PDB file of C-alpha atoms in Angstrom:
ATOM      1  CA  MET A   1       0.000   0.000   0.000  1.00 49.00           C
ATOM      2  CA  LEU A   2       2.884   2.347   0.741  1.00 47.00           C
ATOM      3  CA  ARG A   3       4.396   1.605  -2.651  1.00 49.00           C
ATOM      4  CA  LEU A   4       1.098   2.328  -4.376  1.00 50.00           C
ATOM      5  CA  THR A   5       0.705   5.795  -2.885  1.00 49.00           C
ATOM      6  CA  ALA A   6       4.395   6.560  -3.539  1.00 47.00           C
ATOM      7  CA  GLY A   7       3.934   5.430  -7.151  1.00 48.00           C
ATOM      8  CA  ARG A   8       0.941   7.716  -7.627  1.00 53.00           C
ATOM      9  CA  VAL A   9       2.875  10.604  -6.179  1.00 48.00           C
ATOM     10  CA  GLY A  10       5.845   9.637  -8.383  1.00 45.00           C
ATOM     11  CA  SER A  11       3.786   9.941 -11.553  1.00 52.00           C
ATOM     12  CA  LEU A  12       3.029  13.545 -10.673  1.00 52.00           C
ATOM     13  CA  VAL A  13       6.582  14.443  -9.589  1.00 48.00           C
ATOM     14  CA  ALA A  14       9.895  13.827 -11.438  1.00 51.00           C
ATOM     15  CA  ARG A  15      11.335  10.263 -11.733  1.00 54.00           C
ATOM     16  CA  ARG A  16      14.251  10.977  -9.413  1.00 53.00           C
ATOM     17  CA  ALA A  17      11.927  12.291  -6.710  1.00 51.00           C
ATOM     18  CA  ALA A  18       9.692   9.211  -7.140  1.00 49.00           C
ATOM     19  CA  VAL A  19      12.635   6.869  -6.470  1.00 49.00           C
ATOM     20  CA  ALA A  20      13.548   8.908  -3.394  1.00 49.00           C
ATOM     21  CA  LEU A  21       9.944   8.742  -2.215  1.00 49.00           C
ATOM     22  CA  THR A  22       9.657   4.935  -2.624  1.00 49.00           C
ATOM     23  CA  THR A  23      12.831   4.315  -0.644  1.00 49.00           C
ATOM     24  CA  SER A  24      11.852   6.791   2.038  1.00 47.00           C
ATOM     25  CA  SER A  25       8.195   5.713   2.203  1.00 48.00           C
ATOM     26  CA  ALA A  26       9.104   3.234   4.948  1.00 48.00           C
ATOM     27  CA  ARG A  27      10.965   5.991   6.747  1.00 46.00           C
ATOM     28  CA  MET A  28       8.010   8.346   6.394  1.00 49.00           C
ATOM     29  CA  ALA A  29       5.735   5.730   7.929  1.00 52.00           C
ATOM     30  CA  SER A  30       8.083   5.302  10.877  1.00 52.00           C
ATOM     31  CA  HIS A  31       8.399   8.968  11.829  1.00 61.00           C
ATOM     32  CA  GLY A  32      11.812   9.734  10.440  1.00 61.00           C
ATOM     33  CA  HIS A  33      14.189   7.263  12.161  1.00 68.00           C
ATOM     34  CA  GLU A  34      16.121   4.688  10.117  1.00 70.00           C
ATOM     35  CA  VAL A  35      14.420   1.329   9.603  1.00 72.00           C
ATOM     36  CA  SER A  36      14.912  -1.489   7.078  1.00 75.00           C
ATOM     37  CA  GLU A  37      13.144  -1.468   3.706  1.00 79.00           C
ATOM     38  CA  ALA A  38       9.485  -2.485   3.700  1.00 83.00           C
ATOM     39  CA  VAL A  39       9.328  -5.978   2.154  1.00 84.00           C
ATOM     40  CA  ASP A  40       7.173  -6.340  -0.964  1.00 86.00           C
ATOM     41  CA  MET A  41       4.909  -9.242   0.023  1.00 89.00           C
ATOM     42  CA  SER A  42       3.378  -9.534  -3.439  1.00 93.00           C
ATOM     43  CA  LYS A  43       6.599 -11.035  -4.849  1.00 92.00           C
ATOM     44  CA  PRO A  44       7.922 -14.558  -4.151  1.00 92.00           C
ATOM     45  CA  MET A  45       9.671 -14.677  -0.782  1.00 92.00           C
ATOM     46  CA  TYR A  46      12.318 -16.823   0.834  1.00 93.00           C
ATOM     47  CA  TRP A  47      11.314 -18.711   4.019  1.00 92.00           C
ATOM     48  CA  ASP A  48      13.355 -20.935   6.340  1.00 93.00           C
ATOM     49  CA  ARG A  49      10.499 -23.237   7.361  1.00 92.00           C
ATOM     50  CA  ARG A  50      10.235 -26.983   7.907  1.00 92.00           C
ATOM     51  CA  GLU A  51       7.129 -27.312   5.749  1.00 93.00           C
ATOM     52  CA  ILE A  52       8.706 -25.399   2.804  1.00 92.00           C
ATOM     53  CA  PRO A  53      11.752 -27.444   1.700  1.00 90.00           C
ATOM     54  CA  LEU A  54      12.065 -25.480  -1.565  1.00 92.00           C
ATOM     55  CA  PRO A  55      11.174 -21.809  -0.995  1.00 93.00           C
ATOM     56  CA  ASP A  56       9.734 -19.667  -3.765  1.00 92.00           C
ATOM     57  CA  LYS A  57      13.012 -17.989  -4.510  1.00 92.00           C
ATOM     58  CA  ARG A  58      16.732 -18.280  -3.956  1.00 92.00           C
ATOM     59  CA  TYR A  59      18.132 -16.857  -0.732  1.00 92.00           C
ATOM     60  CA  LYS A  60      20.779 -14.562  -2.159  1.00 90.00           C
ATOM     61  CA  ASP A  61      19.415 -12.057  -4.695  1.00 88.00           C
ATOM     62  CA  ILE A  62      22.516 -10.003  -5.316  1.00 88.00           C
ATOM     63  CA  LEU A  63      25.301 -12.190  -6.746  1.00 88.00           C
ATOM     64  CA  THR A  64      28.915 -11.096  -6.704  1.00 91.00           C
ATOM     65  CA  PRO A  65      30.935 -11.791  -9.883  1.00 91.00           C
ATOM     66  CA  ALA A  66      32.465 -14.809  -8.077  1.00 91.00           C
ATOM     67  CA  ASP A  67      28.950 -16.128  -7.369  1.00 91.00           C
ATOM     68  CA  LYS A  68      27.924 -15.540 -10.962  1.00 92.00           C
ATOM     69  CA  SER A  69      30.911 -17.490 -12.297  1.00 92.00           C
ATOM     70  CA  LEU A  70      30.053 -20.303  -9.870  1.00 92.00           C
ATOM     71  CA  LYS A  71      26.505 -20.363 -11.186  1.00 91.00           C
ATOM     72  CA  GLU A  72      27.873 -20.627 -14.727  1.00 91.00           C
ATOM     73  CA  LYS A  73      30.061 -23.582 -13.631  1.00 91.00           C
ATOM     74  CA  GLU A  74      26.959 -25.161 -12.076  1.00 91.00           C
ATOM     75  CA  LYS A  75      25.444 -25.418 -15.549  1.00 92.00           C
ATOM     76  CA  GLY A  76      28.133 -27.953 -16.471  1.00 90.00           C
ATOM     77  CA  PRO A  77      28.663 -31.487 -15.078  1.00 91.00           C
ATOM     78  CA  TRP A  78      28.430 -31.415 -11.277  1.00 90.00           C
ATOM     79  CA  GLY A  79      31.196 -33.963 -10.781  1.00 90.00           C
ATOM     80  CA  GLN A  80      33.625 -31.150 -11.636  1.00 90.00           C
ATOM     81  CA  LEU A  81      32.499 -29.044  -8.687  1.00 90.00           C
ATOM     82  CA  SER A  82      34.597 -29.295  -5.550  1.00 92.00           C
ATOM     83  CA  ASN A  83      32.912 -29.837  -2.174  1.00 92.00           C
ATOM     84  CA  GLU A  84      33.529 -26.211  -1.144  1.00 92.00           C
ATOM     85  CA  GLU A  85      31.900 -25.037  -4.374  1.00 92.00           C
ATOM     86  CA  LYS A  86      28.886 -27.277  -3.781  1.00 92.00           C
ATOM     87  CA  LEU A  87      28.517 -25.881  -0.272  1.00 93.00           C
ATOM     88  CA  ALA A  88      28.880 -22.323  -1.603  1.00 93.00           C
ATOM     89  CA  LEU A  89      26.125 -23.010  -4.135  1.00 93.00           C
ATOM     90  CA  TYR A  90      23.932 -24.424  -1.350  1.00 93.00           C
ATOM     91  CA  ARG A  91      24.451 -21.313   0.775  1.00 93.00           C
ATOM     92  CA  LEU A  92      23.522 -19.141  -2.218  1.00 92.00           C
ATOM     93  CA  SER A  93      20.164 -20.865  -2.443  1.00 92.00           C
ATOM     94  CA  PHE A  94      19.447 -21.424   1.243  1.00 94.00           C
ATOM     95  CA  CYS A  95      20.065 -19.497   4.433  1.00 93.00           C
ATOM     96  CA  GLN A  96      19.837 -22.292   7.029  1.00 93.00           C
ATOM     97  CA  THR A  97      20.027 -26.063   6.810  1.00 92.00           C
ATOM     98  CA  TYR A  98      17.292 -28.146   8.427  1.00 91.00           C
ATOM     99  CA  PRO A  99      19.350 -28.947  11.535  1.00 91.00           C
ATOM    100  CA  GLU A 100      20.198 -25.253  11.903  1.00 92.00           C
ATOM    101  CA  MET A 101      16.552 -24.334  11.418  1.00 92.00           C
ATOM    102  CA  ASN A 102      15.314 -26.921  13.884  1.00 91.00           C
ATOM    103  CA  GLN A 103      17.802 -26.230  16.643  1.00 92.00           C
ATOM    104  CA  SER A 104      16.088 -25.669  19.957  1.00 91.00           C
ATOM    105  CA  SER A 105      16.611 -22.517  21.961  1.00 92.00           C
ATOM    106  CA  SER A 106      16.284 -21.649  25.628  1.00 93.00           C
ATOM    107  CA  GLU A 107      13.369 -19.348  24.884  1.00 95.00           C
ATOM    108  CA  TRP A 108      10.968 -21.631  26.753  1.00 96.00           C
ATOM    109  CA  LYS A 109      12.661 -20.764  30.042  1.00 97.00           C
ATOM    110  CA  THR A 110      11.941 -17.069  29.498  1.00 97.00           C
ATOM    111  CA  VAL A 111       8.378 -17.854  28.514  1.00 97.00           C
ATOM    112  CA  VAL A 112       7.746 -20.016  31.601  1.00 98.00           C
ATOM    113  CA  ALA A 113       9.363 -17.386  33.798  1.00 97.00           C
ATOM    114  CA  GLY A 114       7.181 -14.662  32.299  1.00 98.00           C
ATOM    115  CA  VAL A 115       4.031 -16.727  32.702  1.00 98.00           C
ATOM    116  CA  LEU A 116       4.774 -17.567  36.343  1.00 98.00           C
ATOM    117  CA  TYR A 117       5.628 -13.935  37.037  1.00 98.00           C
ATOM    118  CA  CYS A 118       2.300 -12.759  35.588  1.00 98.00           C
ATOM    119  CA  ILE A 119       0.415 -15.420  37.559  1.00 98.00           C
ATOM    120  CA  GLY A 120       2.197 -14.272  40.709  1.00 98.00           C
ATOM    121  CA  LEU A 121       1.295 -10.643  40.072  1.00 98.00           C
ATOM    122  CA  THR A 122      -2.304 -11.659  39.472  1.00 98.00           C
ATOM    123  CA  GLY A 123      -2.271 -13.559  42.757  1.00 98.00           C
ATOM    124  CA  LEU A 124      -1.175 -10.452  44.616  1.00 97.00           C
ATOM    125  CA  VAL A 125      -3.900  -8.413  42.939  1.00 97.00           C
ATOM    126  CA  ILE A 126      -6.501 -11.000  43.940  1.00 97.00           C
ATOM    127  CA  ILE A 127      -5.289 -11.026  47.550  1.00 96.00           C
ATOM    128  CA  TRP A 128      -5.642  -7.262  47.680  1.00 97.00           C
ATOM    129  CA  GLN A 129      -9.101  -7.531  46.109  1.00 96.00           C
ATOM    130  CA  THR A 130     -10.378 -10.052  48.669  1.00 93.00           C
ATOM    131  CA  ALA A 131      -9.198  -7.701  51.428  1.00 94.00           C
ATOM    132  CA  TYR A 132     -10.445  -4.378  50.070  1.00 95.00           C
ATOM    133  CA  VAL A 133     -12.926  -4.925  47.239  1.00 95.00           C
ATOM    134  CA  SER A 134     -15.110  -8.003  47.726  1.00 93.00           C
ATOM    135  CA  PRO A 135     -18.250  -7.590  49.862  1.00 94.00           C
ATOM    136  CA  PRO A 136     -18.764  -9.698  53.020  1.00 92.00           C
ATOM    137  CA  ALA A 137     -19.536 -13.394  52.417  1.00 92.00           C
ATOM    138  CA  PRO A 138     -23.209 -14.492  52.400  1.00 95.00           C
ATOM    139  CA  ARG A 139     -24.578 -16.054  55.618  1.00 95.00           C
ATOM    140  CA  THR A 140     -24.513 -19.501  53.987  1.00 96.00           C
ATOM    141  CA  PHE A 141     -20.733 -19.487  54.555  1.00 95.00           C
ATOM    142  CA  ASP A 142     -20.991 -19.287  58.363  1.00 95.00           C
ATOM    143  CA  ALA A 143     -19.767 -22.385  60.219  1.00 97.00           C
ATOM    144  CA  GLU A 144     -23.136 -22.695  61.975  1.00 97.00           C
ATOM    145  CA  TRP A 145     -25.067 -22.615  58.723  1.00 97.00           C
ATOM    146  CA  GLN A 146     -22.660 -25.109  57.130  1.00 97.00           C
ATOM    147  CA  ALA A 147     -23.131 -27.506  60.072  1.00 96.00           C
ATOM    148  CA  LYS A 148     -26.918 -27.266  59.733  1.00 96.00           C
ATOM    149  CA  GLN A 149     -26.535 -27.841  55.988  1.00 96.00           C
ATOM    150  CA  VAL A 150     -24.472 -31.017  56.527  1.00 95.00           C
ATOM    151  CA  LYS A 151     -27.023 -32.323  59.040  1.00 95.00           C
ATOM    152  CA  ARG A 152     -29.865 -31.719  56.580  1.00 95.00           C
ATOM    153  CA  MET A 153     -27.948 -33.480  53.791  1.00 95.00           C
ATOM    154  CA  LEU A 154     -27.409 -36.500  56.041  1.00 95.00           C
ATOM    155  CA  ASP A 155     -31.085 -36.497  57.030  1.00 94.00           C
ATOM    156  CA  MET A 156     -32.039 -36.491  53.350  1.00 94.00           C
ATOM    157  CA  ARG A 157     -29.635 -39.411  52.743  1.00 94.00           C
ATOM    158  CA  VAL A 158     -27.757 -37.622  49.946  1.00 95.00           C
ATOM    159  CA  SER A 159     -25.811 -40.245  47.896  1.00 94.00           C
ATOM    160  CA  PRO A 160     -26.297 -43.020  50.469  1.00 94.00           C
ATOM    161  CA  ILE A 161     -24.567 -45.786  48.471  1.00 93.00           C
ATOM    162  CA  GLU A 162     -21.211 -44.460  47.328  1.00 92.00           C
ATOM    163  CA  GLY A 163     -21.180 -40.742  48.141  1.00 91.00           C
ATOM    164  CA  PHE A 164     -21.896 -38.342  50.981  1.00 93.00           C
ATOM    165  CA  ALA A 165     -24.281 -40.145  53.358  1.00 94.00           C
ATOM    166  CA  ALA A 166     -22.445 -43.422  52.721  1.00 93.00           C
ATOM    167  CA  GLN A 167     -19.569 -42.026  54.836  1.00 93.00           C
ATOM    168  CA  TRP A 168     -21.831 -41.415  57.857  1.00 93.00           C
ATOM    169  CA  ASP A 169     -22.491 -44.130  60.383  1.00 92.00           C
ATOM    170  CA  TYR A 170     -26.183 -43.691  61.251  1.00 91.00           C
ATOM    171  CA  GLU A 171     -26.086 -46.065  64.233  1.00 90.00           C
ATOM    172  CA  LYS A 172     -23.185 -44.405  65.990  1.00 91.00           C
ATOM    173  CA  GLY A 173     -23.923 -40.879  64.752  1.00 89.00           C
ATOM    174  CA  GLN A 174     -20.402 -40.160  63.517  1.00 91.00           C
ATOM    175  CA  TRP A 175     -18.316 -40.257  60.354  1.00 92.00           C
ATOM    176  CA  LYS A 176     -17.048 -43.690  59.368  1.00 90.00           C
TER     177      LYS A 176
ATOM    178  CA  MET B   1      29.989 -36.769   0.418  1.00 63.00           C
ATOM    179  CA  SER B   2      27.367 -39.217  -0.816  1.00 80.00           C
ATOM    180  CA  LEU B   3      24.510 -39.574   1.665  1.00 86.00           C
ATOM    181  CA  GLN B   4      22.028 -42.409   1.734  1.00 92.00           C
ATOM    182  CA  LYS B   5      18.773 -41.596  -0.056  1.00 93.00           C
ATOM    183  CA  PRO B   6      16.220 -40.745   2.634  1.00 91.00           C
ATOM    184  CA  LEU B   7      12.911 -42.583   3.047  1.00 92.00           C
ATOM    185  CA  MET B   8      10.467 -41.050   0.608  1.00 93.00           C
ATOM    186  CA  ARG B   9       7.382 -43.252   0.939  1.00 95.00           C
ATOM    187  CA  GLY B  10       5.356 -45.210   3.428  1.00 95.00           C
ATOM    188  CA  LEU B  11       6.020 -42.738   6.251  1.00 95.00           C
ATOM    189  CA  LEU B  12       2.461 -42.810   7.590  1.00 96.00           C
ATOM    190  CA  ALA B  13       2.289 -46.601   7.326  1.00 97.00           C
ATOM    191  CA  LYS B  14       5.527 -46.892   9.291  1.00 96.00           C
ATOM    192  CA  ARG B  15       4.223 -44.568  12.009  1.00 97.00           C
ATOM    193  CA  LEU B  16       0.909 -46.425  12.217  1.00 97.00           C
ATOM    194  CA  ARG B  17       2.616 -49.833  12.383  1.00 97.00           C
ATOM    195  CA  PHE B  18       4.429 -48.593  15.465  1.00 97.00           C
ATOM    196  CA  HIS B  19       1.817 -46.484  17.219  1.00 98.00           C
ATOM    197  CA  VAL B  20      -1.484 -48.260  16.547  1.00 98.00           C
ATOM    198  CA  PRO B  21      -0.658 -51.470  18.467  1.00 98.00           C
ATOM    199  CA  ILE B  22       0.493 -49.331  21.396  1.00 98.00           C
ATOM    200  CA  ALA B  23      -2.677 -47.237  21.221  1.00 98.00           C
ATOM    201  CA  PHE B  24      -4.799 -50.408  21.067  1.00 98.00           C
ATOM    202  CA  ALA B  25      -2.994 -51.950  24.027  1.00 98.00           C
ATOM    203  CA  LEU B  26      -3.331 -48.798  26.143  1.00 98.00           C
ATOM    204  CA  SER B  27      -7.023 -48.468  25.273  1.00 98.00           C
ATOM    205  CA  MET B  28      -7.681 -52.080  26.234  1.00 98.00           C
ATOM    206  CA  LEU B  29      -5.765 -51.520  29.456  1.00 98.00           C
ATOM    207  CA  ALA B  30      -7.868 -48.446  30.206  1.00 98.00           C
ATOM    208  CA  ALA B  31     -11.106 -50.328  29.505  1.00 98.00           C
ATOM    209  CA  VAL B  32     -10.156 -53.353  31.645  1.00 98.00           C
ATOM    210  CA  GLY B  33      -8.876 -51.082  34.386  1.00 98.00           C
ATOM    211  CA  TRP B  34     -12.132 -49.133  34.398  1.00 98.00           C
ATOM    212  CA  LYS B  35     -14.250 -52.277  34.465  1.00 98.00           C
ATOM    213  CA  TYR B  36     -12.472 -53.896  37.390  1.00 97.00           C
ATOM    214  CA  GLY B  37     -11.512 -50.707  39.173  1.00 97.00           C
ATOM    215  CA  VAL B  38     -14.789 -48.816  38.925  1.00 97.00           C
ATOM    216  CA  THR B  39     -17.822 -50.647  37.572  1.00 97.00           C
ATOM    217  CA  GLU B  40     -17.415 -53.944  39.469  1.00 97.00           C
ATOM    218  CA  PRO B  41     -16.904 -52.266  42.867  1.00 96.00           C
ATOM    219  CA  ARG B  42     -19.840 -49.999  42.087  1.00 96.00           C
ATOM    220  CA  LYS B  43     -22.121 -52.935  41.288  1.00 97.00           C
ATOM    221  CA  LYS B  44     -21.011 -54.646  44.492  1.00 96.00           C
ATOM    222  CA  ALA B  45     -21.639 -51.493  46.538  1.00 95.00           C
ATOM    223  CA  TYR B  46     -25.177 -51.197  45.193  1.00 96.00           C
ATOM    224  CA  ALA B  47     -25.876 -54.918  45.767  1.00 97.00           C
ATOM    225  CA  GLU B  48     -24.596 -54.674  49.365  1.00 95.00           C
ATOM    226  CA  PHE B  49     -26.652 -51.556  50.040  1.00 95.00           C
ATOM    227  CA  TYR B  50     -29.909 -53.034  48.856  1.00 96.00           C
ATOM    228  CA  LYS B  51     -29.371 -56.489  50.409  1.00 96.00           C
ATOM    229  CA  HIS B  52     -30.438 -55.271  53.859  1.00 93.00           C
ATOM    230  CA  TYR B  53     -32.313 -52.114  52.897  1.00 94.00           C
ATOM    231  CA  ASP B  54     -35.477 -51.395  54.829  1.00 95.00           C
ATOM    232  CA  ALA B  55     -37.328 -48.698  52.889  1.00 95.00           C
ATOM    233  CA  THR B  56     -39.965 -48.090  55.571  1.00 95.00           C
ATOM    234  CA  LYS B  57     -37.382 -47.600  58.309  1.00 94.00           C
ATOM    235  CA  GLU B  58     -35.433 -45.148  56.172  1.00 94.00           C
ATOM    236  CA  PHE B  59     -38.613 -43.271  55.320  1.00 95.00           C
ATOM    237  CA  THR B  60     -39.599 -42.984  58.968  1.00 94.00           C
ATOM    238  CA  SER B  61     -36.198 -41.681  60.063  1.00 93.00           C
ATOM    239  CA  MET B  62     -36.198 -39.136  57.226  1.00 94.00           C
ATOM    240  CA  ARG B  63     -39.732 -38.090  58.154  1.00 94.00           C
ATOM    241  CA  GLU B  64     -38.782 -37.606  61.811  1.00 93.00           C
ATOM    242  CA  ALA B  65     -35.766 -35.505  60.747  1.00 93.00           C
ATOM    243  CA  GLY B  66     -38.273 -33.207  59.041  1.00 92.00           C
ATOM    244  CA  VAL B  67     -36.935 -33.195  55.474  1.00 93.00           C
ATOM    245  CA  PHE B  68     -40.263 -33.942  53.798  1.00 94.00           C
ATOM    246  CA  GLU B  69     -42.866 -31.369  52.774  1.00 93.00           C
ATOM    247  CA  SER B  70     -45.684 -33.840  52.077  1.00 93.00           C
ATOM    248  CA  VAL B  71     -45.605 -35.493  55.514  1.00 93.00           C
ATOM    249  CA  ARG B  72     -44.833 -33.815  58.806  1.00 92.00           C
ATOM    250  CA  PRO B  73     -42.965 -35.687  61.582  1.00 92.00           C
ATOM    251  CA  THR B  74     -45.361 -37.861  63.636  1.00 89.00           C
ATOM    252  CA  GLY B  75     -46.992 -36.008  66.476  1.00 78.00           C
ATOM    253  CA  LYS B  76     -47.265 -32.586  64.882  1.00 60.00           C
TER     254      LYS B  76
END
């Protein structure tokens, strides 16, 4: 989208100014400090991903004369390429090998630490809330009410086979 | 620098040949464990409970405790 607007402006202004505008469009968007070029996502891109073994384009776009001569040599029989040349050709086409791509990092430790830290902070907030924000508990939470509730549940024989009232000894009047 | 050609085909079949018997065995273990750990004890508990269950006695004690709305405790 940035390129489009810069292109429209470029058609009104001189060619040289248009080029300057396209290169600085990213800078304009980022308030004047230096950032990298905005990537054109409409063109084929290179990705180091496990599920893309052959990305849409080669890794290195700009080839030095040495690279270009190597590419010319690649057009001939490959047996004539030395191992270093084969590796150089590989690195022209790809940035990372699969083992390099798949190597694990210690990022998970930071993530776990961050998560636990946030949970801890939340815990402190909740403690403060229960002290200063929440209203008093309803009367059903009183010990007396709870005792009456348990007695009524036992009288009603709640889950008498495997559950609540099954744990009460009705003859002795105590928990089993 | 000549590597062995990697496996190109039959990758899913290979994985299934390894994992499906294990999955089957674990499922069977879970089922048998559930049957003899949960359902059989439960059936026994119910059988024991109802072997010496006196419905009238239970009803009377519940009525005296005052949990019913259709019948009041005797003497009221």
